[in-house]
PDB file of C-alpha atoms and ligand atoms in Angstrom:
ATOM      1  CA  MET A 981       0.045   0.038   0.065  1.00 61.00           C
ATOM      2  CA  GLN A 982       1.240   3.446  -0.942  1.00 51.00           C
ATOM      3  CA  ASN A 983      -0.133   6.814   0.182  1.00 52.00           C
ATOM      4  CA  GLY A 984      -3.419   5.151   1.545  1.00 61.00           C
ATOM      5  CA  THR A 985      -4.119   3.425  -1.979  1.00 89.00           C
ATOM      6  CA  TYR A 986      -3.734  -0.201  -2.578  1.00 96.00           C
ATOM      7  CA  SER A 987      -2.482  -1.820  -5.776  1.00 96.00           C
ATOM      8  CA  TRP A 988      -5.999  -1.915  -7.172  1.00 96.00           C
ATOM      9  CA  GLY A 989      -6.167   1.918  -6.978  1.00 94.00           C
ATOM     10  CA  HIS A 990      -8.384   2.891  -4.137  1.00 95.00           C
ATOM     11  CA  ASP A 991      -8.479   2.671  -0.327  1.00 95.00           C
ATOM     12  CA  ARG A 992     -11.026   0.054   0.247  1.00 97.00           C
ATOM     13  CA  ARG A 993      -9.227  -2.970   1.873  1.00 98.00           C
ATOM     14  CA  TYR A 994     -10.061  -5.472  -0.901  1.00 98.00           C
ATOM     15  CA  ASN A 995     -10.268  -5.280  -4.711  1.00 98.00           C
ATOM     16  CA  ASP A 996     -14.100  -5.053  -4.838  1.00 97.00           C
ATOM     17  CA  PHE A 997     -16.171  -5.573  -7.904  1.00 96.00           C
ATOM     18  CA  PRO A 998     -18.710  -2.559  -7.551  1.00 92.00           C
ATOM     19  CA  THR A 999     -15.807  -0.072  -7.462  1.00 93.00           C
ATOM     20  CA  TYR A1000     -14.223  -1.872 -10.514  1.00 94.00           C
ATOM     21  CA  PHE A1001     -17.406  -1.851 -12.344  1.00 92.00           C
ATOM     22  CA  ARG A1002     -18.193   1.762 -11.656  1.00 90.00           C
ATOM     23  CA  ALA A1003     -14.859   2.665 -13.186  1.00 91.00           C
ATOM     24  CA  LEU A1004     -15.372   0.336 -16.162  1.00 93.00           C
ATOM     25  CA  PHE A1005     -18.696   1.878 -17.207  1.00 91.00           C
ATOM     26  CA  SER A1006     -19.525   5.584 -16.873  1.00 83.00           C
ATOM     27  CA  GLU A1007     -23.135   4.889 -15.993  1.00 85.00           C
ATOM     28  CA  ARG A1008     -24.835   2.617 -13.487  1.00 89.00           C
ATOM     29  CA  VAL A1009     -25.056  -0.967 -14.669  1.00 93.00           C
ATOM     30  CA  GLN A1010     -27.443  -3.597 -13.345  1.00 93.00           C
ATOM     31  CA  LYS A1011     -27.773  -7.239 -14.148  1.00 93.00           C
ATOM     32  CA  VAL A1012     -31.011  -8.502 -15.493  1.00 93.00           C
ATOM     33  CA  SER A1013     -31.717 -12.119 -14.767  1.00 92.00           C
ATOM     34  CA  ILE A1014     -32.739 -14.364 -17.710  1.00 93.00           C
ATOM     35  CA  ASP A1015     -33.966 -17.954 -17.605  1.00 92.00           C
ATOM     36  CA  ALA A1016     -33.508 -18.967 -21.201  1.00 93.00           C
ATOM     37  CA  GLY A1017     -34.767 -22.573 -20.779  1.00 90.00           C
ATOM     38  CA  PHE A1018     -31.465 -24.352 -20.575  1.00 91.00           C
ATOM     39  CA  THR A1019     -31.306 -27.730 -18.620  1.00 90.00           C
ATOM     40  CA  CYS A1020     -28.024 -29.152 -17.153  1.00 92.00           C
ATOM     41  CA  PRO A1021     -26.026 -32.103 -18.117  1.00 94.00           C
ATOM     42  CA  ASN A1022     -25.788 -33.095 -14.585  1.00 93.00           C
ATOM     43  CA  ARG A1023     -29.613 -33.671 -14.534  1.00 89.00           C
ATOM     44  CA  ASP A1024     -30.470 -34.936 -18.004  1.00 89.00           C
ATOM     45  CA  GLY A1025     -28.340 -37.931 -17.808  1.00 91.00           C
ATOM     46  CA  THR A1026     -25.328 -36.770 -19.945  1.00 93.00           C
ATOM     47  CA  LYS A1027     -23.153 -36.390 -16.844  1.00 91.00           C
ATOM     48  CA  GLY A1028     -25.699 -37.540 -14.295  1.00 89.00           C
ATOM     49  CA  THR A1029     -29.282 -37.407 -13.209  1.00 86.00           C
ATOM     50  CA  GLY A1030     -29.171 -36.574  -9.563  1.00 85.00           C
ATOM     51  CA  GLY A1031     -27.535 -33.047  -9.866  1.00 91.00           C
ATOM     52  CA  CYS A1032     -25.152 -31.509  -7.471  1.00 95.00           C
ATOM     53  CA  ALA A1033     -25.858 -32.341  -3.892  1.00 95.00           C
ATOM     54  CA  TYR A1034     -26.739 -28.790  -2.998  1.00 94.00           C
ATOM     55  CA  CYS A1035     -28.870 -27.965  -5.970  1.00 92.00           C
ATOM     56  CA  ASN A1036     -32.645 -27.860  -5.867  1.00 83.00           C
ATOM     57  CA  ASN A1037     -33.425 -26.899  -9.444  1.00 65.00           C
ATOM     58  CA  LYS A1038     -35.783 -29.688  -9.997  1.00 54.00           C
ATOM     59  CA  THR A1039     -39.008 -28.227 -11.169  1.00 47.00           C
ATOM     60  CA  PHE A1040     -40.124 -28.715 -14.852  1.00 41.00           C
ATOM     61  CA  LYS A1041     -39.776 -25.753 -17.054  1.00 52.00           C
ATOM     62  CA  PRO A1042     -40.073 -24.980 -20.716  1.00 49.00           C
ATOM     63  CA  THR A1043     -36.981 -25.531 -22.869  1.00 62.00           C
ATOM     64  CA  TYR A1044     -35.169 -22.827 -24.831  1.00 62.00           C
ATOM     65  CA  CYS A1045     -37.104 -24.263 -27.926  1.00 63.00           C
ATOM     66  CA  ASN A1046     -40.484 -23.191 -26.561  1.00 62.00           C
ATOM     67  CA  LEU A1047     -39.909 -20.516 -23.891  1.00 76.00           C
ATOM     68  CA  GLU A1048     -43.076 -19.202 -22.425  1.00 78.00           C
ATOM     69  CA  ASN A1049     -41.351 -15.763 -21.871  1.00 89.00           C
ATOM     70  CA  SER A1050     -38.933 -14.954 -24.711  1.00 93.00           C
ATOM     71  CA  VAL A1051     -35.562 -13.608 -23.945  1.00 95.00           C
ATOM     72  CA  THR A1052     -36.655 -10.271 -25.291  1.00 95.00           C
ATOM     73  CA  SER A1053     -39.689 -10.058 -23.037  1.00 94.00           C
ATOM     74  CA  GLN A1054     -37.533 -11.116 -19.883  1.00 93.00           C
ATOM     75  CA  VAL A1055     -35.018  -8.387 -20.869  1.00 94.00           C
ATOM     76  CA  GLU A1056     -37.823  -5.737 -21.136  1.00 94.00           C
ATOM     77  CA  LYS A1057     -39.495  -6.649 -17.975  1.00 92.00           C
ATOM     78  CA  GLY A1058     -36.337  -6.546 -16.041  1.00 91.00           C
ATOM     79  CA  ILE A1059     -35.255  -3.304 -17.567  1.00 93.00           C
ATOM     80  CA  ALA A1060     -38.656  -1.780 -16.905  1.00 91.00           C
ATOM     81  CA  PHE A1061     -38.379  -2.621 -13.254  1.00 88.00           C
ATOM     82  CA  PHE A1062     -35.091  -0.719 -12.868  1.00 87.00           C
ATOM     83  CA  ALA A1063     -35.525   2.083 -15.374  1.00 80.00           C
ATOM     84  CA  ARG A1064     -38.416   3.714 -13.466  1.00 80.00           C
ATOM     85  CA  LYS A1065     -35.810   4.433 -10.805  1.00 80.00           C
ATOM     86  CA  TYR A1066     -32.739   5.210 -12.899  1.00 82.00           C
ATOM     87  CA  LYS A1067     -33.330   6.515 -16.325  1.00 82.00           C
ATOM     88  CA  SER A1068     -29.848   6.356 -17.639  1.00 86.00           C
ATOM     89  CA  MET A1069     -29.123   2.932 -16.217  1.00 91.00           C
ATOM     90  CA  ARG A1070     -27.535   0.378 -18.481  1.00 94.00           C
ATOM     91  CA  PHE A1071     -27.916  -3.479 -18.227  1.00 95.00           C
ATOM     92  CA  LEU A1072     -26.168  -6.862 -18.563  1.00 96.00           C
ATOM     93  CA  ALA A1073     -28.201  -9.827 -19.450  1.00 97.00           C
ATOM     94  CA  TYR A1074     -27.495 -12.389 -16.885  1.00 96.00           C
ATOM     95  CA  PHE A1075     -28.147 -15.936 -18.258  1.00 96.00           C
ATOM     96  CA  GLN A1076     -28.273 -17.426 -14.778  1.00 92.00           C
ATOM     97  CA  ALA A1077     -30.592 -20.515 -14.442  1.00 89.00           C
ATOM     98  CA  TYR A1078     -28.966 -23.831 -14.893  1.00 91.00           C
ATOM     99  CA  THR A1079     -26.090 -24.297 -17.565  1.00 95.00           C
ATOM    100  CA  ASN A1080     -26.241 -21.404 -19.940  1.00 96.00           C
ATOM    101  CA  THR A1081     -23.856 -22.780 -22.604  1.00 97.00           C
ATOM    102  CA  TYR A1082     -25.557 -26.272 -22.745  1.00 96.00           C
ATOM    103  CA  ALA A1083     -27.260 -26.096 -26.320  1.00 95.00           C
ATOM    104  CA  PRO A1084     -25.895 -26.243 -29.878  1.00 96.00           C
ATOM    105  CA  ILE A1085     -23.851 -23.126 -30.698  1.00 97.00           C
ATOM    106  CA  GLU A1086     -26.225 -21.686 -33.170  1.00 97.00           C
ATOM    107  CA  ASP A1087     -28.983 -21.705 -30.487  1.00 96.00           C
ATOM    108  CA  LEU A1088     -26.718 -20.110 -28.066  1.00 98.00           C
ATOM    109  CA  LYS A1089     -25.867 -17.319 -30.469  1.00 98.00           C
ATOM    110  CA  ARG A1090     -29.364 -16.727 -31.251  1.00 97.00           C
ATOM    111  CA  LEU A1091     -30.298 -16.416 -27.551  1.00 97.00           C
ATOM    112  CA  TYR A1092     -27.285 -14.182 -26.594  1.00 98.00           C
ATOM    113  CA  GLU A1093     -27.822 -11.896 -29.577  1.00 98.00           C
ATOM    114  CA  GLU A1094     -31.397 -11.622 -28.934  1.00 97.00           C
ATOM    115  CA  ALA A1095     -30.600 -10.236 -25.450  1.00 98.00           C
ATOM    116  CA  LEU A1096     -27.943  -7.838 -26.845  1.00 98.00           C
ATOM    117  CA  GLU A1097     -30.536  -6.336 -29.345  1.00 98.00           C
ATOM    118  CA  HIS A1098     -32.066  -4.271 -26.567  1.00 97.00           C
ATOM    119  CA  PRO A1099     -30.349  -0.828 -26.922  1.00 96.00           C
ATOM    120  CA  LYS A1100     -29.795  -0.565 -23.091  1.00 95.00           C
ATOM    121  CA  VAL A1101     -28.033  -3.903 -22.885  1.00 97.00           C
ATOM    122  CA  VAL A1102     -24.241  -3.390 -22.784  1.00 96.00           C
ATOM    123  CA  GLY A1103     -23.203  -7.108 -22.283  1.00 98.00           C
ATOM    124  CA  LEU A1104     -23.718 -10.640 -21.043  1.00 98.00           C
ATOM    125  CA  VAL A1105     -22.903 -12.491 -18.035  1.00 98.00           C
ATOM    126  CA  ILE A1106     -23.231 -16.317 -18.779  1.00 98.00           C
ATOM    127  CA  SER A1107     -23.279 -18.670 -15.806  1.00 97.00           C
ATOM    128  CA  THR A1108     -22.011 -22.213 -16.721  1.00 98.00           C
ATOM    129  CA  ARG A1109     -20.137 -25.438 -15.710  1.00 97.00           C
ATOM    130  CA  PRO A1110     -16.466 -25.650 -16.600  1.00 98.00           C
ATOM    131  CA  ASP A1111     -17.094 -28.879 -18.606  1.00 97.00           C
ATOM    132  CA  CYS A1112     -19.763 -27.069 -20.795  1.00 97.00           C
ATOM    133  CA  ILE A1113     -17.488 -24.850 -22.773  1.00 97.00           C
ATOM    134  CA  TYR A1114     -15.421 -25.639 -25.729  1.00 97.00           C
ATOM    135  CA  PRO A1115     -12.978 -23.915 -28.165  1.00 97.00           C
ATOM    136  CA  GLU A1116     -15.588 -23.021 -30.856  1.00 98.00           C
ATOM    137  CA  LEU A1117     -17.834 -21.343 -28.237  1.00 98.00           C
ATOM    138  CA  LEU A1118     -14.903 -19.574 -26.605  1.00 98.00           C
ATOM    139  CA  ASP A1119     -13.714 -18.222 -29.900  1.00 98.00           C
ATOM    140  CA  TYR A1120     -17.230 -16.818 -30.611  1.00 98.00           C
ATOM    141  CA  LEU A1121     -17.289 -15.281 -27.146  1.00 98.00           C
ATOM    142  CA  ALA A1122     -13.848 -13.795 -27.680  1.00 98.00           C
ATOM    143  CA  GLU A1123     -15.124 -12.127 -30.762  1.00 98.00           C
ATOM    144  CA  LEU A1124     -18.144 -10.830 -28.918  1.00 98.00           C
ATOM    145  CA  SER A1125     -16.005  -9.489 -26.136  1.00 98.00           C
ATOM    146  CA  LYS A1126     -14.463  -7.057 -28.668  1.00 97.00           C
ATOM    147  CA  LYS A1127     -17.787  -5.356 -29.043  1.00 97.00           C
ATOM    148  CA  VAL A1128     -19.543  -5.749 -25.668  1.00 97.00           C
ATOM    149  CA  TYR A1129     -18.716  -6.818 -22.005  1.00 98.00           C
ATOM    150  CA  VAL A1130     -18.799 -10.551 -21.643  1.00 98.00           C
ATOM    151  CA  MET A1131     -18.327 -12.407 -18.469  1.00 98.00           C
ATOM    152  CA  VAL A1132     -18.291 -16.229 -18.214  1.00 98.00           C
ATOM    153  CA  GLU A1133     -19.201 -17.236 -14.705  1.00 98.00           C
ATOM    154  CA  LEU A1134     -17.710 -20.766 -13.864  1.00 98.00           C
ATOM    155  CA  GLY A1135     -18.972 -23.080 -11.142  1.00 98.00           C
ATOM    156  CA  VAL A1136     -15.717 -24.228  -9.830  1.00 98.00           C
ATOM    157  CA  GLU A1137     -16.993 -24.745  -6.215  1.00 98.00           C
ATOM    158  CA  SER A1138     -13.895 -26.597  -4.879  1.00 98.00           C
ATOM    159  CA  HIS A1139     -10.212 -27.161  -5.601  1.00 98.00           C
ATOM    160  CA  LEU A1140     -10.411 -30.700  -4.384  1.00 98.00           C
ATOM    161  CA  ASP A1141     -11.563 -33.613  -6.627  1.00 98.00           C
ATOM    162  CA  ARG A1142     -12.574 -35.622  -3.648  1.00 98.00           C
ATOM    163  CA  THR A1143     -15.114 -32.855  -2.746  1.00 98.00           C
ATOM    164  CA  LEU A1144     -16.228 -32.461  -6.265  1.00 98.00           C
ATOM    165  CA  ASP A1145     -16.791 -36.269  -6.394  1.00 97.00           C
ATOM    166  CA  SER A1146     -18.713 -36.284  -3.105  1.00 96.00           C
ATOM    167  CA  ILE A1147     -20.995 -33.497  -4.139  1.00 97.00           C
ATOM    168  CA  ASN A1148     -21.697 -35.117  -7.451  1.00 96.00           C
ATOM    169  CA  ARG A1149     -20.442 -32.323  -9.518  1.00 96.00           C
ATOM    170  CA  GLY A1150     -19.476 -34.413 -12.580  1.00 96.00           C
ATOM    171  CA  HIS A1151     -16.257 -32.615 -13.311  1.00 97.00           C
ATOM    172  CA  SER A1152     -12.690 -32.173 -11.960  1.00 98.00           C
ATOM    173  CA  PHE A1153     -10.768 -29.173 -10.789  1.00 98.00           C
ATOM    174  CA  ALA A1154      -8.457 -29.635 -13.832  1.00 98.00           C
ATOM    175  CA  GLU A1155     -11.559 -29.000 -16.164  1.00 98.00           C
ATOM    176  CA  ALA A1156     -12.216 -25.854 -14.094  1.00 98.00           C
ATOM    177  CA  ALA A1157      -8.596 -24.711 -14.407  1.00 98.00           C
ATOM    178  CA  TRP A1158      -8.617 -25.287 -18.066  1.00 98.00           C
ATOM    179  CA  ALA A1159     -11.806 -23.378 -18.451  1.00 98.00           C
ATOM    180  CA  ILE A1160     -10.336 -20.428 -16.487  1.00 98.00           C
ATOM    181  CA  GLU A1161      -7.090 -20.579 -18.531  1.00 98.00           C
ATOM    182  CA  GLU A1162      -8.889 -20.691 -21.876  1.00 98.00           C
ATOM    183  CA  THR A1163     -11.248 -17.892 -21.193  1.00 98.00           C
ATOM    184  CA  ALA A1164      -8.416 -15.678 -19.844  1.00 98.00           C
ATOM    185  CA  LYS A1165      -6.238 -16.454 -22.883  1.00 98.00           C
ATOM    186  CA  ARG A1166      -8.967 -15.172 -25.274  1.00 98.00           C
ATOM    187  CA  GLY A1167      -9.531 -12.036 -23.276  1.00 97.00           C
ATOM    188  CA  ILE A1168     -13.028 -13.050 -21.998  1.00 98.00           C
ATOM    189  CA  ASN A1169     -13.822 -11.967 -18.421  1.00 98.00           C
ATOM    190  CA  ASN A1170     -14.132 -14.992 -16.188  1.00 98.00           C
ATOM    191  CA  CYS A1171     -15.562 -15.401 -12.663  1.00 98.00           C
ATOM    192  CA  ALA A1172     -14.854 -18.350 -10.460  1.00 98.00           C
ATOM    193  CA  HIS A1173     -17.780 -19.248  -8.184  1.00 98.00           C
ATOM    194  CA  MET A1174     -16.540 -21.152  -4.924  1.00 98.00           C
ATOM    195  CA  ILE A1175     -18.404 -22.655  -1.991  1.00 98.00           C
ATOM    196  CA  LEU A1176     -16.601 -22.442   1.301  1.00 98.00           C
ATOM    197  CA  GLY A1177     -17.637 -25.059   3.868  1.00 96.00           C
ATOM    198  CA  LEU A1178     -18.422 -28.075   1.791  1.00 97.00           C
ATOM    199  CA  PRO A1179     -18.580 -31.397   3.824  1.00 95.00           C
ATOM    200  CA  GLY A1180     -15.070 -32.700   4.639  1.00 94.00           C
ATOM    201  CA  GLU A1181     -13.068 -29.595   3.780  1.00 96.00           C
ATOM    202  CA  THR A1182     -10.984 -28.257   6.720  1.00 96.00           C
ATOM    203  CA  ARG A1183     -10.224 -24.556   7.272  1.00 97.00           C
ATOM    204  CA  GLU A1184      -6.623 -25.203   6.256  1.00 98.00           C
ATOM    205  CA  GLU A1185      -7.771 -26.671   2.971  1.00 98.00           C
ATOM    206  CA  LEU A1186     -10.055 -23.774   2.229  1.00 98.00           C
ATOM    207  CA  LEU A1187      -7.012 -21.436   2.818  1.00 98.00           C
ATOM    208  CA  ASP A1188      -4.952 -23.509   0.464  1.00 98.00           C
ATOM    209  CA  GLN A1189      -7.773 -23.058  -2.015  1.00 98.00           C
ATOM    210  CA  ALA A1190      -7.078 -19.121  -1.911  1.00 98.00           C
ATOM    211  CA  LYS A1191      -3.524 -19.983  -2.959  1.00 98.00           C
ATOM    212  CA  THR A1192      -4.481 -22.400  -5.667  1.00 98.00           C
ATOM    213  CA  ILE A1193      -7.088 -19.892  -7.042  1.00 98.00           C
ATOM    214  CA  SER A1194      -4.405 -17.084  -6.904  1.00 98.00           C
ATOM    215  CA  LYS A1195      -2.164 -19.050  -9.281  1.00 98.00           C
ATOM    216  CA  LEU A1196      -4.792 -19.091 -12.028  1.00 98.00           C
ATOM    217  CA  PRO A1197      -5.757 -16.164 -14.224  1.00 98.00           C
ATOM    218  CA  VAL A1198      -9.085 -15.648 -12.362  1.00 98.00           C
ATOM    219  CA  LYS A1199     -10.452 -12.167 -13.112  1.00 98.00           C
ATOM    220  CA  ASN A1200     -13.287 -12.198 -10.707  1.00 98.00           C
ATOM    221  CA  LEU A1201     -14.334 -14.271  -7.671  1.00 98.00           C
ATOM    222  CA  LYS A1202     -17.431 -15.099  -5.966  1.00 98.00           C
ATOM    223  CA  LEU A1203     -17.345 -16.781  -2.590  1.00 98.00           C
ATOM    224  CA  HIS A1204     -20.411 -18.371  -1.075  1.00 97.00           C
ATOM    225  CA  GLN A1205     -20.905 -19.944   2.352  1.00 97.00           C
ATOM    226  CA  LEU A1206     -22.365 -23.338   2.129  1.00 97.00           C
ATOM    227  CA  GLN A1207     -26.084 -23.205   2.472  1.00 95.00           C
ATOM    228  CA  ILE A1208     -28.413 -26.260   2.917  1.00 96.00           C
ATOM    229  CA  HIS A1209     -31.373 -25.762   0.798  1.00 94.00           C
ATOM    230  CA  LYS A1210     -34.686 -27.699   1.149  1.00 94.00           C
ATOM    231  CA  ASN A1211     -35.253 -30.729  -1.309  1.00 92.00           C
ATOM    232  CA  THR A1212     -31.686 -31.281  -1.897  1.00 93.00           C
ATOM    233  CA  LEU A1213     -29.379 -34.398  -1.373  1.00 94.00           C
ATOM    234  CA  LEU A1214     -27.477 -32.240   1.084  1.00 95.00           C
ATOM    235  CA  GLU A1215     -30.619 -31.744   3.239  1.00 96.00           C
ATOM    236  CA  LYS A1216     -30.944 -35.492   3.497  1.00 95.00           C
ATOM    237  CA  GLN A1217     -27.318 -36.065   4.384  1.00 95.00           C
ATOM    238  CA  PHE A1218     -27.490 -33.236   7.020  1.00 96.00           C
ATOM    239  CA  GLN A1219     -30.513 -34.679   8.613  1.00 96.00           C
ATOM    240  CA  GLN A1220     -28.801 -38.099   8.826  1.00 96.00           C
ATOM    241  CA  HIS A1221     -25.583 -37.171   9.775  1.00 94.00           C
ATOM    242  CA  PRO A1222     -25.267 -33.502  11.019  1.00 93.00           C
ATOM    243  CA  GLU A1223     -21.935 -34.371  12.681  1.00 92.00           C
ATOM    244  CA  ASN A1224     -20.299 -34.459   9.046  1.00 90.00           C
ATOM    245  CA  PHE A1225     -21.220 -30.682   8.651  1.00 92.00           C
ATOM    246  CA  ASP A1226     -19.070 -27.828  10.039  1.00 88.00           C
ATOM    247  CA  LEU A1227     -21.357 -24.953   9.320  1.00 94.00           C
ATOM    248  CA  TYR A1228     -19.817 -21.682  10.220  1.00 96.00           C
ATOM    249  CA  THR A1229     -21.346 -19.047  12.304  1.00 96.00           C
ATOM    250  CA  ALA A1230     -21.389 -15.488  10.573  1.00 97.00           C
ATOM    251  CA  ASP A1231     -18.513 -14.441  12.939  1.00 97.00           C
ATOM    252  CA  GLU A1232     -16.256 -17.477  12.082  1.00 97.00           C
ATOM    253  CA  TYR A1233     -17.073 -17.121   8.392  1.00 98.00           C
ATOM    254  CA  ILE A1234     -16.024 -13.350   8.495  1.00 98.00           C
ATOM    255  CA  ASP A1235     -12.593 -14.362   9.930  1.00 98.00           C
ATOM    256  CA  LEU A1236     -12.300 -17.206   7.271  1.00 98.00           C
ATOM    257  CA  VAL A1237     -13.083 -14.860   4.467  1.00 98.00           C
ATOM    258  CA  ILE A1238     -10.448 -12.335   5.835  1.00 98.00           C
ATOM    259  CA  ASP A1239      -7.836 -15.057   6.143  1.00 98.00           C
ATOM    260  CA  TYR A1240      -8.730 -16.106   2.581  1.00 98.00           C
ATOM    261  CA  LEU A1241      -8.454 -12.474   1.315  1.00 98.00           C
ATOM    262  CA  GLU A1242      -5.055 -12.248   2.920  1.00 98.00           C
ATOM    263  CA  LEU A1243      -3.747 -15.010   0.798  1.00 98.00           C
ATOM    264  CA  LEU A1244      -5.586 -14.024  -2.422  1.00 98.00           C
ATOM    265  CA  ASN A1245      -3.778 -12.510  -5.333  1.00 98.00           C
ATOM    266  CA  PRO A1246      -4.641  -8.852  -5.174  1.00 98.00           C
ATOM    267  CA  GLU A1247      -5.304  -8.727  -8.873  1.00 98.00           C
ATOM    268  CA  ILE A1248      -8.476 -10.798  -8.386  1.00 98.00           C
ATOM    269  CA  ILE A1249     -11.704  -8.740  -8.179  1.00 98.00           C
ATOM    270  CA  VAL A1250     -13.935  -9.944  -5.383  1.00 98.00           C
ATOM    271  CA  GLU A1251     -17.595  -9.811  -6.351  1.00 97.00           C
ATOM    272  CA  ARG A1252     -19.393 -11.413  -3.286  1.00 97.00           C
ATOM    273  CA  PHE A1253     -18.651 -13.224  -0.075  1.00 98.00           C
ATOM    274  CA  ILE A1254     -22.124 -14.685   0.636  1.00 97.00           C
ATOM    275  CA  SER A1255     -25.420 -15.852  -0.968  1.00 92.00           C
ATOM    276  CA  GLN A1256     -28.847 -15.270   0.431  1.00 87.00           C
ATOM    277  CA  ALA A1257     -31.298 -18.093  -0.229  1.00 88.00           C
ATOM    278  CA  PRO A1258     -34.913 -17.174   0.274  1.00 88.00           C
ATOM    279  CA  PRO A1259     -35.882 -17.959   3.933  1.00 89.00           C
ATOM    280  CA  GLU A1260     -38.533 -20.477   3.011  1.00 90.00           C
ATOM    281  CA  MET A1261     -35.833 -22.610   1.112  1.00 91.00           C
ATOM    282  CA  LEU A1262     -33.097 -22.415   3.639  1.00 93.00           C
ATOM    283  CA  ILE A1263     -32.450 -25.163   6.289  1.00 95.00           C
ATOM    284  CA  ALA A1264     -29.118 -23.863   7.534  1.00 95.00           C
ATOM    285  CA  PRO A1265     -27.138 -21.785   8.531  1.00 96.00           C
ATOM    286  CA  LYS A1266     -29.674 -18.892   9.217  1.00 95.00           C
ATOM    287  CA  TRP A1267     -27.575 -15.741   9.733  1.00 95.00           C
ATOM    288  CA  GLY A1268     -30.392 -13.295   8.654  1.00 92.00           C
ATOM    289  CA  LEU A1269     -27.667 -10.994   7.089  1.00 93.00           C
ATOM    290  CA  LYS A1270     -28.203  -9.348   3.721  1.00 93.00           C
ATOM    291  CA  ASN A1271     -25.162  -8.949   1.432  1.00 94.00           C
ATOM    292  CA  PHE A1272     -24.471  -5.275   2.125  1.00 95.00           C
ATOM    293  CA  GLU A1273     -24.476  -5.923   5.908  1.00 97.00           C
ATOM    294  CA  PHE A1274     -21.995  -8.765   5.600  1.00 97.00           C
ATOM    295  CA  VAL A1275     -19.795  -6.584   3.382  1.00 98.00           C
ATOM    296  CA  ALA A1276     -19.813  -3.808   6.042  1.00 98.00           C
ATOM    297  CA  LYS A1277     -18.823  -6.382   8.748  1.00 98.00           C
ATOM    298  CA  VAL A1278     -16.012  -7.699   6.641  1.00 98.00           C
ATOM    299  CA  GLU A1279     -14.709  -4.129   6.051  1.00 98.00           C
ATOM    300  CA  LYS A1280     -14.853  -3.440   9.846  1.00 98.00           C
ATOM    301  CA  ARG A1281     -12.976  -6.534  10.702  1.00 98.00           C
ATOM    302  CA  LEU A1282     -10.414  -5.911   7.993  1.00 98.00           C
ATOM    303  CA  LYS A1283      -9.787  -2.414   9.651  1.00 97.00           C
ATOM    304  CA  GLU A1284      -9.788  -3.964  13.213  1.00 98.00           C
ATOM    305  CA  ARG A1285      -7.175  -6.477  12.145  1.00 97.00           C
ATOM    306  CA  ASP A1286      -5.339  -3.889  10.014  1.00 97.00           C
ATOM    307  CA  THR A1287      -5.105  -6.276   7.065  1.00 98.00           C
ATOM    308  CA  TRP A1288      -6.052  -6.390   3.379  1.00 98.00           C
ATOM    309  CA  GLN A1289      -6.337  -8.524   0.342  1.00 98.00           C
ATOM    310  CA  GLY A1290      -3.085 -10.022  -0.682  1.00 98.00           C
ATOM    311  CA  LYS A1291      -1.155  -9.131   2.592  1.00 98.00           C
ATOM    312  CA  ARG A1292       0.147 -12.692   2.822  1.00 98.00           C
ATOM    313  CA  PHE A1293       0.046 -13.398  -1.072  1.00 97.00           C
ATOM    314  CA  ILE A1294       3.245 -14.932  -2.254  1.00 90.00           C
TER     315      ILE A1294
HETATM  316  S1  SF4 B2583     -25.876 -26.713  -9.401  1.00 65.71           S
HETATM  317 FE1  SF4 B2583     -25.780 -26.183 -11.691  1.00 65.71          FE
HETATM  318  S2  SF4 B2583     -24.584 -27.912 -12.483  1.00 65.71           S
HETATM  319 FE2  SF4 B2583     -25.250 -28.527 -10.568  1.00 65.71          FE
HETATM  320  S3  SF4 B2583     -27.120 -29.821 -10.941  1.00 65.71           S
HETATM  321 FE3  SF4 B2583     -27.732 -27.689 -10.359  1.00 65.71          FE
HETATM  322  S4  SF4 B2583     -28.011 -26.700 -12.483  1.00 65.71           S
HETATM  323 FE4  SF4 B2583     -26.802 -28.567 -12.732  1.00 65.71          FE
END
């Protein structure tokens, strides 16, 4: 740190996504969530049928071939919601539900480009599994990245294959590392999504994760605490063997996040620390904290501990 400013150019104690994003776009930018009717190879039998142990996306829904609400109408509805408040706001179409690259490439192009047709949409955020991207798609997204903002959000979840096996992810960490390398190589913004607190992972292993992630060209990072949702395999396992779960209290998790940040490469932009499941879906842990409240607590603790992202990064 020099003259009150960290290597990321401001005096917040971590390289936070909102500040980065405000600098990138001159106007306010908001994500608009799109369900384009994709399914998931870990549910339709290609990789598996049960899905990931923590996932409860089980309800039937129309496919991308016969969407009830077209991408255009979802974009328009989402924009209308925010545009009343902020007239000059711009939007990113967030392809969020299930695996948003799991379709033939011509269908993907049609759906992504339909979202980009709206004059207020300035880019795409595409959430997917690391094993559902491939060179032809990456080359297309690299071309698109030259014209609009594109972020590929990758469900990495853990750096340990034994954990990925036990939660039935159906892919390895090497596949996630490949996806991170290949997006970065082509100039596509990537985001690694990690879950902290999966069964069987110790605190030391989670801190090793920060070191492992730091060695990869990860542009953005989303950390989430493990949450047990209703109607998931994890819920059953939790009811049968609660002793196998080491769920953090909010205070313990704050200190874990700070220890993790200290080891993290300062170039990685941190987008989130927690997720918030709707209360009616959540079994545990019930912290009752909103994202902005958690961020304020992390910032306060960073100051108390007089530390910052990358302080112990080697
Ligand atoms: S979490 Fe994602 S990859 Fe896993 S089963 Fe659910 S939709 Fe599929």
